[in-house]
Each structure stands twice: as structure tokens, then as C-alpha cells.
Short mmCIF file of C-alpha atoms in Angstrom, two decimals:
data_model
loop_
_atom_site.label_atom_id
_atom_site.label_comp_id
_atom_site.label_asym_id
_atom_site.label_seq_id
_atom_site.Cartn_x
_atom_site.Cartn_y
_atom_site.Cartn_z
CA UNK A 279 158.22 -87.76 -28.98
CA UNK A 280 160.72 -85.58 -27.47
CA UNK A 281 160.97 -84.80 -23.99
CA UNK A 282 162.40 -83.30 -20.82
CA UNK A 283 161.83 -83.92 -17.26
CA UNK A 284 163.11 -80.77 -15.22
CA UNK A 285 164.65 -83.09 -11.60
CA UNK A 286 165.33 -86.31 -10.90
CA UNK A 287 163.47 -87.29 -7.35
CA UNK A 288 160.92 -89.04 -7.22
CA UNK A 289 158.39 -87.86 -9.47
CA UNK A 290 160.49 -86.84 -12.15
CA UNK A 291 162.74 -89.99 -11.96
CA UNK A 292 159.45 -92.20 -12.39
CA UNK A 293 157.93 -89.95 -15.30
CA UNK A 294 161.20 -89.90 -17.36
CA UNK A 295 161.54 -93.57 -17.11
CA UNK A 296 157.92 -94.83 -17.94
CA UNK A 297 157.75 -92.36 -20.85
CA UNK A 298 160.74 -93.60 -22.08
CA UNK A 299 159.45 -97.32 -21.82
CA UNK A 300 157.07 -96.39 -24.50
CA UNK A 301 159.56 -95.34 -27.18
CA UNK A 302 159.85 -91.61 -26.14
CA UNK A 303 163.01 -89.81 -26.21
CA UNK A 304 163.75 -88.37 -22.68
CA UNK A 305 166.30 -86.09 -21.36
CA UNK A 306 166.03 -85.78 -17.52
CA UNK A 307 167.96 -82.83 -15.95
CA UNK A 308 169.23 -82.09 -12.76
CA UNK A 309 171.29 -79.71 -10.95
CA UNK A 310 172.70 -82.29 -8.53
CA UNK A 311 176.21 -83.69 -10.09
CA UNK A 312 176.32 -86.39 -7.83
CA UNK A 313 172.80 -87.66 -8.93
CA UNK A 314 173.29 -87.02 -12.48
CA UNK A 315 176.38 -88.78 -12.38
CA UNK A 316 175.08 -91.71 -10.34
CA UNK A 317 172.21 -91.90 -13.11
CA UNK A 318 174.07 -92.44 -15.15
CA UNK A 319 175.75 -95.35 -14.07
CA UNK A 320 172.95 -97.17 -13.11
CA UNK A 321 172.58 -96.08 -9.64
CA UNK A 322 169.12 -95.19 -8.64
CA UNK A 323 168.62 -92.78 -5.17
CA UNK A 324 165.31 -93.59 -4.01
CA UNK A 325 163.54 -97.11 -3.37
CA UNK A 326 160.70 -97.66 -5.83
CA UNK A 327 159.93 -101.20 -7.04
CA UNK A 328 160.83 -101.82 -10.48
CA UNK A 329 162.51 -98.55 -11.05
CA UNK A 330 166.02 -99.55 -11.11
CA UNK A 331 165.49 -101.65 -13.94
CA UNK A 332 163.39 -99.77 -15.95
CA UNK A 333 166.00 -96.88 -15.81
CA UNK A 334 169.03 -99.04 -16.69
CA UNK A 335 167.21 -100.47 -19.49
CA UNK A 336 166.08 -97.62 -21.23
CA UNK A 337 169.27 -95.52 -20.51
CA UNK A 338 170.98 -98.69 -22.08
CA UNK A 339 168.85 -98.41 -25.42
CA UNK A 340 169.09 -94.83 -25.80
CA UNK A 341 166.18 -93.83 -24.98
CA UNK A 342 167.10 -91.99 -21.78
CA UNK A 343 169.92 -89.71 -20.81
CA UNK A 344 170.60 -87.59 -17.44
CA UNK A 345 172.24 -84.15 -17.65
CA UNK A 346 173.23 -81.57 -16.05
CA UNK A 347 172.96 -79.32 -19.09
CA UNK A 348 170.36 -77.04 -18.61
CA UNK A 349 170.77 -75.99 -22.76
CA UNK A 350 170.60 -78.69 -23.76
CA UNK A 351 167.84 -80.52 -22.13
CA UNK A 352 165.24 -77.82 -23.17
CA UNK A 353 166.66 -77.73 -26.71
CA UNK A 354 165.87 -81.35 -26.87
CA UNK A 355 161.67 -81.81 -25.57
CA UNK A 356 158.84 -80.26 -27.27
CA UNK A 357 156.90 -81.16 -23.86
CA UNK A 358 158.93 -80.48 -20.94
CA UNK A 359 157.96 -81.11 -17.62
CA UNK A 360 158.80 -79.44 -14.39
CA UNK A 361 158.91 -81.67 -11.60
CA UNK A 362 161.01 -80.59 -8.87
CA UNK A 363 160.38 -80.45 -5.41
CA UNK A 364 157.94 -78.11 -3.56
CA UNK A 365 158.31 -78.48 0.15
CA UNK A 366 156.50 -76.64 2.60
CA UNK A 367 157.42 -73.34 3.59
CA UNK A 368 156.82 -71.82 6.98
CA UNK A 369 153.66 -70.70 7.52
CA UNK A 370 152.51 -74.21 5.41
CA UNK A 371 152.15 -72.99 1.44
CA UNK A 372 154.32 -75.13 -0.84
CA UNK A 373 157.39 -73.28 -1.91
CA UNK A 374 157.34 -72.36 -5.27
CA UNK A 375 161.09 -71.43 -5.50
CA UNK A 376 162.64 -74.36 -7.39
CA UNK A 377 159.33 -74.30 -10.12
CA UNK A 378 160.00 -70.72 -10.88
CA UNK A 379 163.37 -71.06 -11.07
CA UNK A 380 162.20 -74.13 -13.81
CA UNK A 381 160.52 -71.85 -15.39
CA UNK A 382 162.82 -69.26 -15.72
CA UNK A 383 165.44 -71.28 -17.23
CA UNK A 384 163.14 -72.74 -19.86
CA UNK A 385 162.70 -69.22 -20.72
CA UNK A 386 166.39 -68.63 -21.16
CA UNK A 387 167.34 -71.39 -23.56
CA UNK A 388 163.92 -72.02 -24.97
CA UNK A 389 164.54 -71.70 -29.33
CA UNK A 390 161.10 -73.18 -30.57
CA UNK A 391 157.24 -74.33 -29.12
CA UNK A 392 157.31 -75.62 -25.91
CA UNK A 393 154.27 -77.20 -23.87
CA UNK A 394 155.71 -76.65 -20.44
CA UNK A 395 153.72 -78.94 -18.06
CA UNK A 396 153.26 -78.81 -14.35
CA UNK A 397 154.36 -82.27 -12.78
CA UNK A 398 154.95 -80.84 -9.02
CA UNK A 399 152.46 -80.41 -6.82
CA UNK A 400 151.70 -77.02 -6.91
CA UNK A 401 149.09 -74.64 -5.78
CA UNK A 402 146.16 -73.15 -7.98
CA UNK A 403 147.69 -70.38 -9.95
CA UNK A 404 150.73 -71.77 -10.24
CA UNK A 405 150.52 -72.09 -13.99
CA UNK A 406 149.99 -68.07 -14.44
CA UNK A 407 153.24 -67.63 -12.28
CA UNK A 408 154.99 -70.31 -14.40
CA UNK A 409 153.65 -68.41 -17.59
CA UNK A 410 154.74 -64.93 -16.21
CA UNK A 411 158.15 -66.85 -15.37
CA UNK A 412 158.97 -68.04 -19.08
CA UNK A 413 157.54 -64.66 -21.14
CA UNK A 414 159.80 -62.44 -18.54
CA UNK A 415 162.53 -64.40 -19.62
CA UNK A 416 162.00 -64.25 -23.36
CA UNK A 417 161.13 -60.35 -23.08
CA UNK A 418 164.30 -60.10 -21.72
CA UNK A 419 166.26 -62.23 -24.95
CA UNK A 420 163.49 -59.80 -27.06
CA UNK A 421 162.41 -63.61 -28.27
CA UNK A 422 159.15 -64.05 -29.76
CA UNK A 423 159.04 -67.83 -29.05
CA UNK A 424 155.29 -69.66 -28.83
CA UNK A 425 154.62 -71.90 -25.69
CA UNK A 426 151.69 -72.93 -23.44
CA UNK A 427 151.65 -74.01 -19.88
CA UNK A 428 149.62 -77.02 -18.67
CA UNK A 429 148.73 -78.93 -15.53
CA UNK A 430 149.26 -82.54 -15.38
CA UNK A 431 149.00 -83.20 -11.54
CA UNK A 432 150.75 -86.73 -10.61
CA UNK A 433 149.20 -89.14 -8.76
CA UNK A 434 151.90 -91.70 -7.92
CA UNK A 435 151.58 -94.26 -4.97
CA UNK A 436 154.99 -94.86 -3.18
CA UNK A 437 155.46 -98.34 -3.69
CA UNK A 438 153.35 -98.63 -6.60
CA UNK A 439 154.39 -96.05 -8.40
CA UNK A 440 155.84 -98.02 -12.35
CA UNK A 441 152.21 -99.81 -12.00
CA UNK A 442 150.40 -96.31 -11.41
CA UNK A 443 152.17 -94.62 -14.48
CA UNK A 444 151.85 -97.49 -16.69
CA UNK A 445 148.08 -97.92 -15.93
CA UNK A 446 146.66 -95.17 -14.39
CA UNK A 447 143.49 -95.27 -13.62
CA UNK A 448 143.10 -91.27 -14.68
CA UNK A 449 145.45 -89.04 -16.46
CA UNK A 450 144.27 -85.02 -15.36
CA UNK A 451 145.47 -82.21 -17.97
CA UNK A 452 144.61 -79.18 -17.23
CA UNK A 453 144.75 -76.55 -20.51
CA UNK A 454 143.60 -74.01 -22.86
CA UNK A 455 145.64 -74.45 -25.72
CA UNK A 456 144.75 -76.55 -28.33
CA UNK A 457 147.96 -77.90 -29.49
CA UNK A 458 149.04 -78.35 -26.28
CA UNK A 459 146.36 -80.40 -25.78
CA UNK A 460 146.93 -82.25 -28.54
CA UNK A 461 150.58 -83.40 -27.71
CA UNK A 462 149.53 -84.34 -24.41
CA UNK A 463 147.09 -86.52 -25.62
CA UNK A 464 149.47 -88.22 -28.28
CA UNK A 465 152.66 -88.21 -25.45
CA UNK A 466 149.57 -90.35 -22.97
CA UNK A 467 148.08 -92.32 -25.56
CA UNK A 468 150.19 -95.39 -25.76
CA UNK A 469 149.11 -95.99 -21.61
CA UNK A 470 145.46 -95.55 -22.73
CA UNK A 471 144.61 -98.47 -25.22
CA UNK A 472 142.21 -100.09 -23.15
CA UNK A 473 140.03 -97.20 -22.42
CA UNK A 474 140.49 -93.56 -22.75
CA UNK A 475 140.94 -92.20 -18.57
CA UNK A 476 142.36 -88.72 -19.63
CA UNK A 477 140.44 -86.17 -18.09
CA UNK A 478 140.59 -82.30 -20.13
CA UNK A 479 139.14 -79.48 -17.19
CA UNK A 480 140.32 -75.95 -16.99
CA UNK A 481 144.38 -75.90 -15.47
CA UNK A 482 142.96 -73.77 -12.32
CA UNK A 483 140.94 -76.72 -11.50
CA UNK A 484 143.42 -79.61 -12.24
CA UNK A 485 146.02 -77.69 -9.91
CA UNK A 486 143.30 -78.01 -7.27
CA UNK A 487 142.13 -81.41 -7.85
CA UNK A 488 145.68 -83.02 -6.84
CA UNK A 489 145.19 -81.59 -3.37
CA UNK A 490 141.88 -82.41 -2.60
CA UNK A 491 142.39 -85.50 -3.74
CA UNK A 492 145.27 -85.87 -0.96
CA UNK A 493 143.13 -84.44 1.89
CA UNK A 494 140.34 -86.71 1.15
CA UNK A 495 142.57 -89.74 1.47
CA UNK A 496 143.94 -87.58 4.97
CA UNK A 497 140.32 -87.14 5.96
CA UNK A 498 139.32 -90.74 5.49
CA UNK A 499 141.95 -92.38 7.48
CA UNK A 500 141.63 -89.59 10.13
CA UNK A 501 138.15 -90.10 10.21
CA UNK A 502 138.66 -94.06 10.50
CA UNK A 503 140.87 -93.15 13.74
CA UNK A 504 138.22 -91.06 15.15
CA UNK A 505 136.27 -93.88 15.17
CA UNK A 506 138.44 -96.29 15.98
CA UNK A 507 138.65 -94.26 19.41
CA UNK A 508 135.21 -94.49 19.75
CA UNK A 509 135.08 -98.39 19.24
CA UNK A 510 137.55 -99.27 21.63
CA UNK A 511 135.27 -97.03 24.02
CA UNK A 512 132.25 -98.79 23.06
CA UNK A 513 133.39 -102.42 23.19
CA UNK A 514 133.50 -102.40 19.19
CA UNK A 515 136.24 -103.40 16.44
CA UNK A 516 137.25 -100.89 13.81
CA UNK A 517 138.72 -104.08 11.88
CA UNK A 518 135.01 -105.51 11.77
CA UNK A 519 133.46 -101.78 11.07
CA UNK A 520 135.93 -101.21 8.36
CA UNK A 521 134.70 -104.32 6.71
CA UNK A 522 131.02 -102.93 7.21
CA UNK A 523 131.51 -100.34 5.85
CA UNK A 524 133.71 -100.89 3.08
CA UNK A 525 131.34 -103.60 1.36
CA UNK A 526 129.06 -100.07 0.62
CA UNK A 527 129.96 -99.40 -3.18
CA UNK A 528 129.03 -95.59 -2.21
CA UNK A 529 132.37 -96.03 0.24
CA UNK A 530 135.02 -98.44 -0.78
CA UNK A 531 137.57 -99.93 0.54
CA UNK A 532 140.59 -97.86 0.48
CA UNK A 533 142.35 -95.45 3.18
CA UNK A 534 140.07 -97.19 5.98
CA UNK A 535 142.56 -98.76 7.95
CA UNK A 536 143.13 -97.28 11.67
CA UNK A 537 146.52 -96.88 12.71
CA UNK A 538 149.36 -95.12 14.39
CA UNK A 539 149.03 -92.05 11.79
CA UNK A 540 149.53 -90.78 8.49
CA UNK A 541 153.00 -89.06 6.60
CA UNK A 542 154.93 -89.42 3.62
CA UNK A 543 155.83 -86.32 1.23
CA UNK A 544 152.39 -85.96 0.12
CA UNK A 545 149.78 -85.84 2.62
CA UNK A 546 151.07 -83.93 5.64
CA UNK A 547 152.47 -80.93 2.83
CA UNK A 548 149.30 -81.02 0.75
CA UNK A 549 146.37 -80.65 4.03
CA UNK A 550 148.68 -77.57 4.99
CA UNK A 551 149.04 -76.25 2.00
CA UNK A 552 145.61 -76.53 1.34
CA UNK A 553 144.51 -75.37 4.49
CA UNK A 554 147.08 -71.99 3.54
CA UNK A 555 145.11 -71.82 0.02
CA UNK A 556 141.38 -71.79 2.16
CA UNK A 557 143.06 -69.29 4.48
CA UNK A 558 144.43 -67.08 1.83
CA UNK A 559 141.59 -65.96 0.42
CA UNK A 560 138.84 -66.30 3.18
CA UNK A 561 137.74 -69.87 3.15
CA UNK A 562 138.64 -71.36 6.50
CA UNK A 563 138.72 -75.22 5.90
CA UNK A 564 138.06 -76.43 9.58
CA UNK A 565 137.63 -80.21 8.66
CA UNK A 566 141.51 -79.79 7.44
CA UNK A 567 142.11 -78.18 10.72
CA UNK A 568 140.36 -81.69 12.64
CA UNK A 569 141.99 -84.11 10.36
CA UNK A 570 145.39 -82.72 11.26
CA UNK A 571 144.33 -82.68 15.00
CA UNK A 572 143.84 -86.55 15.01
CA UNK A 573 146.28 -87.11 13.29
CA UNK A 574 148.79 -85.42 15.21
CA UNK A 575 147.03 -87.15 18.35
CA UNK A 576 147.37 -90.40 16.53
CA UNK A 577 151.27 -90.43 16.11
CA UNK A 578 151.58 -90.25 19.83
CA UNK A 579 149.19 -92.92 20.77
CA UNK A 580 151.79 -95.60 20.73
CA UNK A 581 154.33 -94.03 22.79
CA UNK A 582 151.26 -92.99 25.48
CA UNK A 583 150.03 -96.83 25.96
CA UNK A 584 153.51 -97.75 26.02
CA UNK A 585 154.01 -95.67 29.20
CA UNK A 586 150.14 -96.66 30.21
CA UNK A 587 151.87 -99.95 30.61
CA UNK A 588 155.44 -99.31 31.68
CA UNK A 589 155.58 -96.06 33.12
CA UNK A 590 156.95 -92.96 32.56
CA UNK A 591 160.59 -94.20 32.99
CA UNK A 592 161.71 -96.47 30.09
CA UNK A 593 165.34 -96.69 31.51
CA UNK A 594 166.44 -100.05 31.41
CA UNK A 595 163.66 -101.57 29.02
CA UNK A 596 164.16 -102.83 25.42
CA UNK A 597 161.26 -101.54 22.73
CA UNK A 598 161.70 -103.25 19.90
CA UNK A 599 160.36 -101.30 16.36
CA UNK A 600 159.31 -103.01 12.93
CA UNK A 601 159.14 -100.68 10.17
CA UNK A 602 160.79 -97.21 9.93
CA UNK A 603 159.20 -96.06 6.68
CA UNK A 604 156.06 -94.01 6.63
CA UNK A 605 154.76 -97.33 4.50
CA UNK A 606 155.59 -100.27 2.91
CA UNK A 607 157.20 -100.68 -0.75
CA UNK A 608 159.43 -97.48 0.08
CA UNK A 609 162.19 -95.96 2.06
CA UNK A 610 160.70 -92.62 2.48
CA UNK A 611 160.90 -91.57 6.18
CA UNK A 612 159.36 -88.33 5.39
CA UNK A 613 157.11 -87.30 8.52
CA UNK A 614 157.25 -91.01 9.31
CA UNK A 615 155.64 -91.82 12.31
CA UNK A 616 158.35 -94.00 13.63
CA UNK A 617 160.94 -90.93 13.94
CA UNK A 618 158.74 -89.14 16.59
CA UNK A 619 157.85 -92.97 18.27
CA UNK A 620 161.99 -93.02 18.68
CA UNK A 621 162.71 -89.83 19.88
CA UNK A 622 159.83 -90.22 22.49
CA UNK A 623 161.04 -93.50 23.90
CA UNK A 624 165.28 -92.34 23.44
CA UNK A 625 163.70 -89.16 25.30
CA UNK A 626 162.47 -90.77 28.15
CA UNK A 627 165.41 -93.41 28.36
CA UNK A 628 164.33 -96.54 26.38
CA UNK A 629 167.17 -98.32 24.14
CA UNK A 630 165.34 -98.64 20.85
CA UNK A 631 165.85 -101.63 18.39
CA UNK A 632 164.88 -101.11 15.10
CA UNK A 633 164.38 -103.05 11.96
CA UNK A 634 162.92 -102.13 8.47
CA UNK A 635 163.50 -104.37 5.26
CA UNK A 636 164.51 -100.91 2.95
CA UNK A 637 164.66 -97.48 5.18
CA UNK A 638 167.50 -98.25 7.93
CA UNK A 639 170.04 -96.61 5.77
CA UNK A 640 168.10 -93.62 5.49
CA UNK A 641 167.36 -94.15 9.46
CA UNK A 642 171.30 -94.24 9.83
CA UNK A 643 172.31 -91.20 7.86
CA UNK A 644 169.61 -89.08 9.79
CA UNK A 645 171.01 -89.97 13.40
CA UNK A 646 174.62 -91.31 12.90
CA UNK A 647 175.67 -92.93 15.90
CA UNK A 648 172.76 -91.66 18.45
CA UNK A 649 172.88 -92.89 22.25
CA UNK A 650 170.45 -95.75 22.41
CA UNK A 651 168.78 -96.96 18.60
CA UNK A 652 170.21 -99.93 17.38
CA UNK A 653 169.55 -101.10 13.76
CA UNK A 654 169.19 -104.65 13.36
CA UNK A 655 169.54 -107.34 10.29
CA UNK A 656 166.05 -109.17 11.15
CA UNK A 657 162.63 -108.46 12.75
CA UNK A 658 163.51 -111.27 15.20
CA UNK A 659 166.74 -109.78 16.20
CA UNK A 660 164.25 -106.19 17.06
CA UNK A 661 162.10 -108.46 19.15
CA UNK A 662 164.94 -110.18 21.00
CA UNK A 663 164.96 -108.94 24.57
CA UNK A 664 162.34 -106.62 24.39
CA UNK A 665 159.61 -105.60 26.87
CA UNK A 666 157.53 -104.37 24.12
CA UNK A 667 157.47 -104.88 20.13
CA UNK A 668 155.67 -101.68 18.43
CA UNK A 669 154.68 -102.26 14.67
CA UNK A 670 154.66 -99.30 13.03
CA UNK A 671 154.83 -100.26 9.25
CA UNK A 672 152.68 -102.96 7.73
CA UNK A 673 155.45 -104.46 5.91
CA UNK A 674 154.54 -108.09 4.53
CA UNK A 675 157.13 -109.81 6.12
CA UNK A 676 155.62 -108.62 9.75
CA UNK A 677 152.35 -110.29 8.23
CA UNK A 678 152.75 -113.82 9.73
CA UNK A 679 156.14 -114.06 12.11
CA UNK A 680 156.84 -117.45 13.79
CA UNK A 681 154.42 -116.21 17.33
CA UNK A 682 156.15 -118.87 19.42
CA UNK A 683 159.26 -117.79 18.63
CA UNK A 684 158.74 -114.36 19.06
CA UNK A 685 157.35 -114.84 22.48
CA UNK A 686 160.17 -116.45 23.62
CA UNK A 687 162.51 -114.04 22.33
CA UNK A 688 161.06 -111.33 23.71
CA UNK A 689 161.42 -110.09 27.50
CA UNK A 690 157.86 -109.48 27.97
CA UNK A 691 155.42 -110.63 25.74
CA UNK A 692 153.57 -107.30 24.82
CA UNK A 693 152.78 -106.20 21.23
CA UNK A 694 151.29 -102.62 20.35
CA UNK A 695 150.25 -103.00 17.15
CA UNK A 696 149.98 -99.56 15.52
CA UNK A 697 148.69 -100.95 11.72
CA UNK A 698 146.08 -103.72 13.28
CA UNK A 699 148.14 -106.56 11.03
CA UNK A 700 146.81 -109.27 13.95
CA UNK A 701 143.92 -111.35 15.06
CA UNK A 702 143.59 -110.25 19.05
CA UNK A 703 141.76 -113.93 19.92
CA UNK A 704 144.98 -115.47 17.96
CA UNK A 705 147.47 -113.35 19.91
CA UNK A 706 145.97 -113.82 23.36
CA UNK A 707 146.53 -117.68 22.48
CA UNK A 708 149.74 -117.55 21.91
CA UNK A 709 150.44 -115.73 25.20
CA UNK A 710 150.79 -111.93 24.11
CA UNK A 711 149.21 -109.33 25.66
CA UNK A 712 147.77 -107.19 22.46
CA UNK A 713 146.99 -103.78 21.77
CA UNK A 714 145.98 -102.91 18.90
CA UNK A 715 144.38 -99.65 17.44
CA UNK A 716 140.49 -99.73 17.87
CA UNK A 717 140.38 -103.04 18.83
CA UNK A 718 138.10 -103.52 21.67
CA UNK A 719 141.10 -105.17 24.23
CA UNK A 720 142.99 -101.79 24.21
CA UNK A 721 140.68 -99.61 26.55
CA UNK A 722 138.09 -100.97 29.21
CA UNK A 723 134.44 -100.29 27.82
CA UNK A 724 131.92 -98.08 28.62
CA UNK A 725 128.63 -99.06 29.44
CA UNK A 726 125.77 -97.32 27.07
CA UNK A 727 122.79 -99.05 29.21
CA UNK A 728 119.03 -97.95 27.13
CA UNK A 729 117.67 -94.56 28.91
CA UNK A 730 114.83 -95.70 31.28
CA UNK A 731 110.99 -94.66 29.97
CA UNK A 732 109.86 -91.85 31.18
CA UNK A 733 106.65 -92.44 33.65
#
């Protein structure tokens, strides 16, 4: 089958390149020379496991080709995707600009059928304004040229996101055309052999079902560090609860882990723009307005133990950081946690060194030469010197370090760990003071003695 992929970021750059791994014909466009060109020679702009080869071997066998060519690239997919960004705008809705402008220029070069699909995140009723986009531009030609417009929301895991296109565990198209339907089924069905996970629903309520999906994954890790609060409080440990929990098949195990906060280019954008939707036409969505609220409090809760521990002035200590990205398996530092962690401690006079295995370049561009970060080669080099090591990203290689060493190396042997990655009993015995996120060590406890009878 035929297809174009309107951008090359993230999304689009993944969905060209594991539709082409199945024998498709992809043209991926761009407005970015640079990228285009850089495509083309192999070079891939993001960090995504897996990626880099799957591009360079499909571009090798012809089965993928980057353009600038706006003509061209619609001319050459029957199914064309739109998957450019949609960032948030001001008062928290995604931006639509870039889609419409999609749209539009499908309309203008647009000869024969087109299914024009939705890959961006984008809010309900998107698809009508995509539809208005591409019939204003054909009344304008005075072309009478068939197409439809469909949702197909993306649900792509930084990190894991060649294993989540390949075998997804649900494919949501969202429709009410019947050939439309059709191709989509035909373009998915070589990643559905096993067992048929594409889901058909109205497009008004596949737009909607990408971002609730995102705030429930917000709400369950906010939730988690609500109650990881609470344990600490109580004498508890959210590591043991989590497991409690989990082992319910009515819960689950995933997005329960406490930590220092959530970001990325998903979940921040989608609660507010979900939150706009609610607000927009009368629906006030106050859980989205609480899971925000922790999580906001949860970014700073490093930085405020830190100075529970070492005072308000950090002048003349070392803080060590390990991990910059918002997670591990990519170099997105998109509302990472770790950028407001260093402009806290560089604020209040701390000399910050930093290591992450993928997103120091990214680090680098952002703050070129800035008074007091250092980037090192090696978690150990971080460590070295420092009166505090904060882990911010649960990177595997911060899984097990060499403890001795790292004690010595360090000025002061005091770890905040802001993703829970250690045993406290195993970190006390090798001579660390430990604080960890709703692990009972981190706050004194509060007694909760029975209420007396009354007489």
C-alpha cells in the first residue's frame, strides 16, 4: 500500500518506518531541510531504540523516502497521515496550527481518494476542522475529489516505541466511511495475525480516548504519590503497598511507582488540554486539576529535602544528578523533572554534576556553557565529590552501582532517591544515609494510637 506520513518527529518518524517494515511504500514529508536531508543519509534526530536501523534499512530497499516535496508526497499515499506536532498553546489547548496547515495542503495537491488520518494528538473535533480544511481547499481548485478523514490516535511508549507499533496491544480507528475503513484495516492487518486488537468506535470518541487514556496514567502515578506522602507519615512503604496492590487483577501493575514526578511530551500537554476541553464546554474536571497539583508539588520535593538537609545555601556543595531525561530508553527532556531540580540548586548556588547515558547533548544545547552544571562521561564521575547524589531517572545502569565505591567517592554519603531504585535496609549498610520517596526513613512518623472507649 501507498502511503504518506505528513512530519518526521517522533510519531511520524516511527509510523513511516514500521509501516514500511511490512512491505508498504512510504513517503515521509517534512518541511525541515535539514531533517529531510539528514534522513536521508541515515541520520536519525531523536533517540528511540531500534529506530535507526529500521530507517536505514528500509530507506536502503526502497521502501522509504523523505521529502520535502509537498506534491509529491500526497500524489504518492492513498492513506496519508498527519502527524505533526501539537504543542500546547497558552491558555493549555493543543495548537492545532501545524494539523490545519496539513490539511490544507493535502487539499491543494490532492488528484484522487484520499483517507486522511489523524496521527497527532488532537482534540475531539479535530477531524471536522481537518475535513472543513481539505473541502475549502478543493472548493477553491473547483475539484470534486472524494476523501474521508479518520482518527487513529497513537499510543507510542518512549523507549518502546518499534515494539509498541509492531505489536500493539490495540489499534483505535475512529470512522464513518466504509472504505476508509476498509484500507485501514488492510494497511494494520499484517501487525494483527495473532489476534485481531483493532478497535472501530465513532472518530469523536477515538479523538477522546487518546487523552483519557494519558490522564489516567497521570492520575495513577499522582495518586501513588499522594500516598506515598501519606506512608512516609504513617511509618509505611509505598514500595511494599505498590506490591499490594498491584497483585489485584482489578488494578495492575503499571504507572504505580512513586517518584520525583511525571513529564515527557505527552502527559503534562494532554491533562491540560483535557482539562481546556472539560472547561470549554462546562465540565470542570477537578481530579485533573489535583493530579496536576501533586504533581507539580512532586517535582520540587527533591530540591526541598535537599535543603531540609543542607540548608538553604548550597554554595560550596557538590549535588551530583543521574539521569536528565524525563525516562529511560529516550533523550526527551521535555518537562523533565531534572531541568527544574538544576535550576533550583544553580539558583541557590550549588555546582551541579550531571550524567545521563543518552540526553546530555540535548542538556548541552539547552544551556550552552551555564555557570555551575558540569556534564560528565560516567555516573561515578557525577558522584565524585558530592555532598548529595539525586537520582532522577531510573536508568538501568543506576540499577546496581558498585555502593562501596560510590561511598567513597562521594563527599557525604547522602542519596535522595527520587525513582525508589534501592533497598533502604541495604543502603543504611553500606553507610548511606537514604531518602527515598514514600519510604518510611524519609519523614519521622506519626503516631495513630486506637481512640480510647467511650465510658
Amino acid at each position: 500500500m501507498k502511503v504518506c506520513v505528513f512530519g518526521a518527529g517522533y510519531v511520524g518518524l516511527v509510523t513511516a518506518a514500521c509501516l514500511s517494515e511490512m512491505g508498504n511504500s512510504v513517503m515521509c514529508l517534512d518541511i525541515d531541510p535539514a531533517r529531510v536531508a539528514a534522513l536521508q543519509c541515515g541520520r536519525i534526530p531523536i533517540h528511540e531504540p531500534g529506530l535507526g536501523e529500521m530507517v536505514v534499512r528500509n530507506a536502503k530497499a526502497g521502501r522509504l523516502h523523505f521529502t520535502t516535496d509537498a506534491a509529491a508526497a500526497v500524489g504518492h499515499g492513498t492513506i496519508v497521515f498527519i502527524a505533526v506536532g501539537t504543542p500546547a498553546a497558552e491558555d493549555g489547548s493543543a495548537d492545532l496550527a501545524h494539523v490545519l496547515q496539513a490539511a490544507a495542503t493535502i487539499g491543494q495537491h490532492m488528484l484522487d481518494y484520499k483517507v486522511v488520518v489523524d496521527k497527532s494528538t488532537v482534540p475531539v473535533g479535530t477531524a471536522d476542522a481537518v475535513r472543513a480544511a481539505v473541502a475549502a481547499e478543493l472548493r477553491r481548485r473547483a475539484a470534486l475529489v472524494p476523501f474521508a478523514v479518520v482518527s487513529n490516535p497513537e499510543f507510542l511508549k518512549e523507549g518502546d516505541a518499534i515494539e509498541d507499533f509492531m505489536r500493539p496491544d490495540r489499534i483505535i480507528v475512529g470512522a464513518d466511511d466504509e472504505q476508509a475503513l476498509l484500507l485501514m484495516r488492510a494497511l494494520y492487518a499484517p501487525f494483527l495475525r495473532n489476534r485481531d486488537r483493532l478497535l472501530t468506535m465513532d472518530v469523536r470518541s477515538a479523538e477522546l480516548t487518546k487523552y483519557v487514556a494519558n490522564a489516567m496514567l497521570a492520575t495513577r502515578i499522582s495518586f501513588m504519590n499522594e500516598m506515598a506522602a501519606l506512608a512516609e507519615r504513617l511509618g509505611a512503604d509505598i514500595e511494599q503497598v505498590r506490591l499490594g496492590i498491584g497483585s489485584d487483577p482489578r488494578i495492575g501493575t503499571h504507572f504505580l511507582y512513586a517518584g520525583c514526578g511525571w513529564g515527557g511530551s505527552c502527559l503534562p500537554k494532554d491533562v491540560q488540554a483535557l482539562h481546556r476541553m472539560g472547561a470549554d464546554v462546562g465540565v470542570p474536571l477537578a481530579m485533573l486539576d489535583a493530579v496536576q497539583h501533586v504533581n507539580e508539588r512532586q517535582r520540587r520535593l527533591l530540591c526541598e529535602r535537599l535543603v531540609a538537609r543542607l540548608g538553604n545555601d548550597l554554595r560550596g556543595h557538590v549535588i551530583g544528578l543521574w539521569g536528565l531525561a524525563f525516562k529511560p530508553g529516550t533523550d526527551d527532556l521535555r518537562e523533565a523533572p531534572s531541568l527544574n531540580l538544576i535550576d533550583e540548586l544553580l539558583q541557590r548556588g550549588a555546582a551541579v554534576r550531571a550524567f545521563d547515558p543518552v540526553a546530555m547533548p540535548g542538556v548541552a544545547a539547552r544551556w550552552p556553557g551555564r555557570a555551575g552544571l558540569e556534564l560528565v562521561d560516567s555516573p561515578m564521575a557525577a558522584a565524585a565529590g558530592a555532598s548529595a547524589l539525586l537520582v532522577v531517572t531510573e536508568w538501568r545502569e543506576f540499577r546496581s552501582p558498585d555502593f562501596e565505591a560510590l561511598r567513597m567517592c562521594m563527599r557525604q554519603p547522602l542519596v535522595l532517591d527520587g525513582r525508589n531504585l534501592y533497598d533502604p535496609a541495604l543502603m543504611k549498610q553500606h553507610g548511606f544515609e537514604y531518602v527515598g520517596i514514600g519510604r518510611a526513613e524519609a519523614l519521622p512518623r506519626i503516631s495513630h494510637a486506637p481512640m480510647p472507649l467511650a465510658a
